[in-house]
mmCIF file of C-alpha atoms in Angstrom:
data_model
loop_
_atom_site.group_PDB
_atom_site.id
_atom_site.type_symbol
_atom_site.label_atom_id
_atom_site.label_comp_id
_atom_site.label_asym_id
_atom_site.label_seq_id
_atom_site.Cartn_x
_atom_site.Cartn_y
_atom_site.Cartn_z
ATOM 1 C CA MET A 24 113.440 -99.041 -49.494
ATOM 2 C CA PRO A 25 109.900 -99.984 -50.126
ATOM 3 C CA GLY A 26 108.473 -99.225 -53.578
ATOM 4 C CA ILE A 27 105.704 -96.991 -54.281
ATOM 5 C CA PRO A 28 102.286 -98.765 -54.736
ATOM 6 C CA ALA A 29 101.239 -98.862 -58.390
ATOM 7 C CA PHE A 30 97.999 -97.313 -59.565
ATOM 8 C CA THR A 31 95.731 -100.104 -60.996
ATOM 9 C CA VAL A 32 92.617 -99.783 -62.938
ATOM 10 C CA GLU A 33 90.484 -103.049 -63.277
ATOM 11 C CA THR A 34 88.135 -103.408 -66.194
ATOM 12 C CA ASP A 35 85.263 -106.009 -66.073
ATOM 13 C CA ALA A 36 83.636 -107.871 -68.950
ATOM 14 C CA GLN A 37 81.087 -105.100 -69.356
ATOM 15 C CA GLY A 38 83.893 -102.478 -69.891
ATOM 16 C CA ASN A 39 83.258 -100.862 -66.440
ATOM 17 C CA GLN A 40 86.317 -99.537 -64.734
ATOM 18 C CA ASP A 41 87.074 -99.713 -61.069
ATOM 19 C CA TYR A 42 90.037 -97.752 -59.580
ATOM 20 C CA SER A 43 92.471 -99.258 -56.951
ATOM 21 C CA LEU A 44 92.077 -97.931 -53.470
ATOM 22 C CA THR A 45 95.443 -95.883 -53.596
ATOM 23 C CA LEU A 46 94.242 -93.987 -56.614
ATOM 24 C CA GLN A 47 90.815 -93.313 -54.999
ATOM 25 C CA ILE A 48 92.647 -91.861 -52.022
ATOM 26 C CA LEU A 49 94.646 -89.553 -54.370
ATOM 27 C CA LEU A 50 91.536 -88.442 -56.149
ATOM 28 C CA LEU A 51 89.883 -87.819 -52.788
ATOM 29 C CA MET A 52 92.697 -85.605 -51.668
ATOM 30 C CA THR A 53 92.696 -83.669 -54.839
ATOM 31 C CA GLY A 54 88.913 -83.152 -54.612
ATOM 32 C CA LEU A 55 89.306 -81.709 -51.207
ATOM 33 C CA THR A 56 91.160 -78.766 -52.672
ATOM 34 C CA LEU A 57 87.875 -77.940 -54.608
ATOM 35 C CA LEU A 58 85.652 -78.277 -51.598
ATOM 36 C CA PRO A 59 85.469 -74.463 -50.863
ATOM 37 C CA ALA A 60 84.308 -73.913 -54.498
ATOM 38 C CA VAL A 61 81.866 -76.844 -54.245
ATOM 39 C CA LEU A 62 80.536 -75.454 -50.924
ATOM 40 C CA ILE A 63 79.813 -72.038 -52.450
ATOM 41 C CA ALA A 64 78.522 -73.229 -55.773
ATOM 42 C CA THR A 65 76.032 -76.042 -54.797
ATOM 43 C CA THR A 66 74.845 -75.397 -51.253
ATOM 44 C CA SER A 67 72.852 -72.761 -49.355
ATOM 45 C CA PHE A 68 76.104 -70.799 -48.244
ATOM 46 C CA LEU A 69 76.168 -68.320 -51.060
ATOM 47 C CA ARG A 70 72.638 -66.978 -50.173
ATOM 48 C CA ILE A 71 73.315 -66.869 -46.544
ATOM 49 C CA ILE A 72 76.606 -65.046 -46.639
ATOM 50 C CA ILE A 73 75.427 -62.395 -49.079
ATOM 51 C CA VAL A 74 72.349 -61.650 -46.834
ATOM 52 C CA LEU A 75 74.454 -61.437 -43.678
ATOM 53 C CA SER A 76 76.867 -59.151 -45.479
ATOM 54 C CA LEU A 77 74.127 -56.844 -46.724
ATOM 55 C CA LEU A 78 72.682 -56.935 -43.161
ATOM 56 C CA ARG A 79 75.919 -55.657 -41.726
ATOM 57 C CA GLN A 80 75.985 -52.828 -44.252
ATOM 58 C CA ALA A 81 72.400 -51.880 -43.553
ATOM 59 C CA LEU A 82 73.192 -51.677 -39.829
ATOM 60 C CA GLY A 83 76.245 -49.494 -40.683
ATOM 61 C CA THR A 84 78.364 -51.187 -37.992
ATOM 62 C CA MET A 85 81.446 -51.387 -40.290
ATOM 63 C CA GLN A 86 83.417 -54.496 -39.329
ATOM 64 C CA THR A 87 81.198 -55.680 -36.588
ATOM 65 C CA PRO A 88 80.329 -58.645 -36.644
ATOM 66 C CA SER A 89 83.558 -59.538 -38.184
ATOM 67 C CA SER A 90 83.901 -61.397 -41.521
ATOM 68 C CA GLN A 91 85.127 -64.459 -39.568
ATOM 69 C CA VAL A 92 81.918 -64.377 -37.459
ATOM 70 C CA LEU A 93 79.709 -64.105 -40.551
ATOM 71 C CA ILE A 94 81.441 -66.858 -42.362
ATOM 72 C CA GLY A 95 81.227 -69.158 -39.196
ATOM 73 C CA LEU A 96 77.548 -68.444 -38.834
ATOM 74 C CA ALA A 97 76.897 -68.960 -42.491
ATOM 75 C CA LEU A 98 78.898 -72.266 -42.407
ATOM 76 C CA PHE A 99 77.022 -73.783 -39.550
ATOM 77 C CA LEU A 100 73.643 -72.428 -40.853
ATOM 78 C CA THR A 101 74.560 -74.166 -44.072
ATOM 79 C CA LEU A 102 75.162 -77.452 -42.310
ATOM 80 C CA PHE A 103 71.821 -77.189 -40.440
ATOM 81 C CA ILE A 104 69.903 -76.484 -43.718
ATOM 82 C CA MET A 105 71.781 -79.101 -45.751
ATOM 83 C CA ALA A 106 71.495 -81.865 -43.029
ATOM 84 C CA PRO A 107 68.624 -83.799 -44.705
ATOM 85 C CA VAL A 108 70.593 -83.824 -48.044
ATOM 86 C CA LEU A 109 73.873 -84.979 -46.409
ATOM 87 C CA ASP A 110 71.931 -87.643 -44.539
ATOM 88 C CA ARG A 111 70.683 -89.006 -47.831
ATOM 89 C CA ILE A 112 74.015 -88.868 -49.272
ATOM 90 C CA TYR A 113 75.398 -90.946 -46.446
ATOM 91 C CA GLU A 114 72.529 -93.454 -46.543
ATOM 92 C CA THR A 115 72.611 -94.006 -50.283
ATOM 93 C CA ALA A 116 76.296 -93.494 -51.226
ATOM 94 C CA VAL A 117 78.858 -93.301 -48.393
ATOM 95 C CA GLU A 118 77.581 -96.140 -46.113
ATOM 96 C CA PRO A 119 77.137 -98.723 -48.990
ATOM 97 C CA TYR A 120 80.585 -97.826 -50.351
ATOM 98 C CA LEU A 121 82.300 -98.181 -46.908
ATOM 99 C CA GLU A 122 80.561 -101.534 -46.481
ATOM 100 C CA GLU A 123 81.820 -102.555 -50.016
ATOM 101 C CA GLN A 124 78.435 -102.937 -51.414
ATOM 102 C CA ILE A 125 79.086 -100.539 -54.278
ATOM 103 C CA ASP A 126 82.165 -99.379 -56.069
ATOM 104 C CA PHE A 127 83.541 -95.859 -56.133
ATOM 105 C CA LYS A 128 81.934 -94.792 -59.352
ATOM 106 C CA VAL A 129 78.359 -95.773 -58.404
ATOM 107 C CA ALA A 130 78.986 -94.113 -54.908
ATOM 108 C CA VAL A 131 79.806 -90.738 -56.706
ATOM 109 C CA GLU A 132 76.773 -91.042 -58.937
ATOM 110 C CA ARG A 133 74.374 -91.769 -55.997
ATOM 111 C CA ALA A 134 76.073 -88.914 -54.021
ATOM 112 C CA VAL A 135 75.139 -86.358 -56.838
ATOM 113 C CA VAL A 136 71.441 -87.279 -56.911
ATOM 114 C CA PRO A 137 70.523 -85.527 -53.513
ATOM 115 C CA MET A 138 72.582 -82.492 -54.378
ATOM 116 C CA HIS A 139 70.919 -82.391 -57.837
ATOM 117 C CA GLN A 140 67.468 -82.454 -56.379
ATOM 118 C CA PHE A 141 68.341 -79.758 -53.792
ATOM 119 C CA MET A 142 69.616 -77.257 -56.461
ATOM 120 C CA ILE A 143 66.684 -78.102 -58.728
ATOM 121 C CA GLN A 144 64.274 -77.030 -56.054
ATOM 122 C CA GLN A 145 66.000 -73.636 -55.469
ATOM 123 C CA THR A 146 66.494 -72.799 -59.111
ATOM 124 C CA ARG A 147 64.268 -70.526 -60.997
ATOM 125 C CA GLU A 148 62.842 -71.888 -64.314
ATOM 126 C CA ASP A 149 63.922 -68.795 -66.391
ATOM 127 C CA ASP A 150 67.514 -68.950 -65.096
ATOM 128 C CA LEU A 151 67.571 -72.757 -65.965
ATOM 129 C CA ALA A 152 66.003 -72.154 -69.451
ATOM 130 C CA MET A 153 68.498 -69.350 -70.128
ATOM 131 C CA PHE A 154 71.621 -71.533 -69.421
ATOM 132 C CA ALA A 155 70.001 -74.554 -71.181
ATOM 133 C CA GLU A 156 69.546 -72.394 -74.272
ATOM 134 C CA MET A 157 73.186 -71.284 -74.155
ATOM 135 C CA ALA A 158 74.335 -74.741 -73.897
ATOM 136 C CA GLU A 159 72.015 -76.046 -76.535
ATOM 137 C CA VAL A 160 70.491 -78.497 -74.132
ATOM 138 C CA THR A 161 66.770 -79.617 -74.270
ATOM 139 C CA LEU A 162 65.181 -79.659 -70.899
ATOM 140 C CA GLU A 163 62.748 -82.501 -70.555
ATOM 141 C CA LEU A 164 62.801 -83.959 -66.917
ATOM 142 C CA PRO A 165 64.172 -81.997 -63.934
ATOM 143 C CA GLU A 166 66.232 -84.999 -62.851
ATOM 144 C CA ASN A 167 67.968 -85.085 -66.387
ATOM 145 C CA VAL A 168 69.330 -81.589 -66.314
ATOM 146 C CA PRO A 169 73.172 -81.721 -66.485
ATOM 147 C CA LEU A 170 75.226 -80.312 -63.833
ATOM 148 C CA ARG A 171 77.030 -77.907 -66.276
ATOM 149 C CA VAL A 172 73.662 -76.268 -66.711
ATOM 150 C CA LEU A 173 72.207 -76.623 -63.361
ATOM 151 C CA VAL A 174 75.125 -75.228 -61.263
ATOM 152 C CA PRO A 175 75.409 -71.761 -62.899
ATOM 153 C CA ALA A 176 71.648 -71.477 -63.021
ATOM 154 C CA PHE A 177 71.428 -72.478 -59.302
ATOM 155 C CA MET A 178 74.109 -69.709 -58.457
ATOM 156 C CA THR A 179 72.338 -67.054 -60.455
ATOM 157 C CA SER A 180 68.934 -67.844 -58.727
ATOM 158 C CA GLU A 181 70.689 -67.754 -55.335
ATOM 159 C CA LEU A 182 72.139 -64.264 -56.142
ATOM 160 C CA LYS A 183 68.733 -62.994 -57.149
ATOM 161 C CA THR A 184 67.176 -64.320 -54.022
ATOM 162 C CA ALA A 185 69.938 -63.060 -51.682
ATOM 163 C CA PHE A 186 69.564 -59.544 -53.031
ATOM 164 C CA GLN A 187 65.772 -59.627 -52.828
ATOM 165 C CA ILE A 188 66.034 -60.558 -49.134
ATOM 166 C CA GLY A 189 68.833 -57.946 -48.602
ATOM 167 C CA PHE A 190 66.540 -55.195 -50.231
ATOM 168 C CA MET A 191 63.748 -56.009 -47.720
ATOM 169 C CA ILE A 192 66.273 -55.885 -44.742
ATOM 170 C CA PHE A 193 67.668 -52.443 -46.048
ATOM 171 C CA ILE A 194 64.264 -50.610 -46.015
ATOM 172 C CA PRO A 195 63.621 -50.086 -42.256
ATOM 173 C CA PHE A 196 67.225 -49.037 -41.660
ATOM 174 C CA LEU A 197 67.146 -46.703 -44.654
ATOM 175 C CA ILE A 198 64.020 -45.057 -43.294
ATOM 176 C CA ILE A 199 65.870 -44.393 -40.018
ATOM 177 C CA ASP A 200 68.665 -42.837 -41.865
ATOM 178 C CA LEU A 201 66.427 -40.524 -43.779
ATOM 179 C CA VAL A 202 64.464 -39.434 -40.623
ATOM 180 C CA ILE A 203 67.765 -38.664 -38.859
ATOM 181 C CA SER A 204 69.237 -36.862 -41.792
ATOM 182 C CA SER A 205 66.115 -34.690 -42.129
ATOM 183 C CA LEU A 206 66.087 -33.792 -38.418
ATOM 184 C CA LEU A 207 69.765 -32.827 -38.590
ATOM 185 C CA MET A 208 69.148 -30.763 -41.685
ATOM 186 C CA SER A 209 66.127 -28.909 -40.090
ATOM 187 C CA MET A 210 68.264 -28.191 -36.857
ATOM 188 C CA GLY A 211 71.072 -26.763 -38.982
ATOM 189 C CA MET A 212 73.509 -29.551 -37.847
ATOM 190 C CA MET A 213 74.861 -30.147 -41.386
ATOM 191 C CA MET A 214 78.433 -30.966 -40.085
ATOM 192 C CA LEU A 215 77.293 -33.856 -37.926
ATOM 193 C CA SER A 216 77.290 -37.220 -39.577
ATOM 194 C CA PRO A 217 73.918 -38.821 -39.654
ATOM 195 C CA MET A 218 75.449 -42.261 -39.403
ATOM 196 C CA ILE A 219 76.694 -41.436 -35.851
ATOM 197 C CA ILE A 220 73.199 -40.387 -34.658
ATOM 198 C CA SER A 221 71.367 -43.186 -36.664
ATOM 199 C CA LEU A 222 73.450 -46.148 -35.524
ATOM 200 C CA PRO A 223 72.113 -46.392 -31.898
ATOM 201 C CA PHE A 224 68.538 -46.257 -33.161
ATOM 202 C CA LYS A 225 69.142 -48.932 -35.789
ATOM 203 C CA LEU A 226 70.804 -51.148 -33.146
ATOM 204 C CA MET A 227 67.920 -50.498 -30.674
ATOM 205 C CA LEU A 228 65.349 -51.425 -33.388
ATOM 206 C CA PHE A 229 67.424 -54.569 -34.355
ATOM 207 C CA VAL A 230 67.522 -55.704 -30.813
ATOM 208 C CA LEU A 231 63.844 -54.939 -29.938
ATOM 209 C CA ILE A 232 62.635 -57.129 -32.917
ATOM 210 C CA ASP A 233 65.072 -59.953 -32.012
ATOM 211 C CA GLY A 234 66.735 -59.261 -35.508
ATOM 212 C CA TRP A 235 69.427 -62.080 -35.499
ATOM 213 C CA ALA A 236 66.684 -64.837 -34.855
ATOM 214 C CA LEU A 237 64.319 -63.192 -37.439
ATOM 215 C CA VAL A 238 67.109 -63.060 -40.205
ATOM 216 C CA VAL A 239 68.427 -66.517 -39.486
ATOM 217 C CA GLY A 240 64.836 -68.044 -39.328
ATOM 218 C CA THR A 241 63.891 -66.168 -42.566
ATOM 219 C CA LEU A 242 66.926 -67.506 -44.345
ATOM 220 C CA ALA A 243 66.428 -71.222 -42.993
ATOM 221 C CA ASN A 244 62.764 -71.120 -44.126
ATOM 222 C CA SER A 245 63.620 -69.562 -47.636
ATOM 223 C CA PHE A 246 65.075 -72.922 -48.733
ATOM 224 C CA VAL A 247 62.971 -75.823 -50.085
ATOM 225 C CA VAL A 248 64.403 -79.058 -48.833
ATOM 226 C CA ALA A 249 62.761 -82.375 -49.334
ATOM 227 C CA GLY A 250 62.263 -84.187 -46.036
ATOM 228 C CA GLY A 251 62.269 -80.872 -44.049
ATOM 229 C CA ILE A 252 65.176 -78.968 -42.492
#
């Protein structure tokens, strides 16, 4: 029975450590379990899925589109927006590592840089300053902001932006609901649910203005990505 390959860690004269390929694969497989959390915390996915969820509530269509459809749309829109960032990660980190030009540690450090730049561009200064103050970190240059400060500040900024966009989406549908409710009250139809009457008008308005293209285009253009989307 063949033995289990041993994990080896090599240390050079400068004290830098390089892990064996077997251990790197183990770390990679372990990291894949954290991929959903990383996707939510460091990409455009958070803002997109919140806006799409608020849009569904504004329309009043209950579970249409389904959550699976919204998540799928948010995922592929995230890949579209993050494409320039992913391209830079591949060119600067993945490709040199596969060609054995750099070791695993350097590849990880290079891969973090484009993601760091993307999050800095979307993060509000006041949110960044708040978390830096709580962490007792001095902010000097944007590229020197540690991830333990940047990630929560980025997520807070994304939540604020998503709710601001959602508020603007809610306004026209809310006006339709108010108009329909007033008409029903004036006609004495208090037992009839305004949602049943207003839903066709909201769907008609959304279709006439090409709502899905408008919302998706607004979401894509709301992100600042170096090199363009």
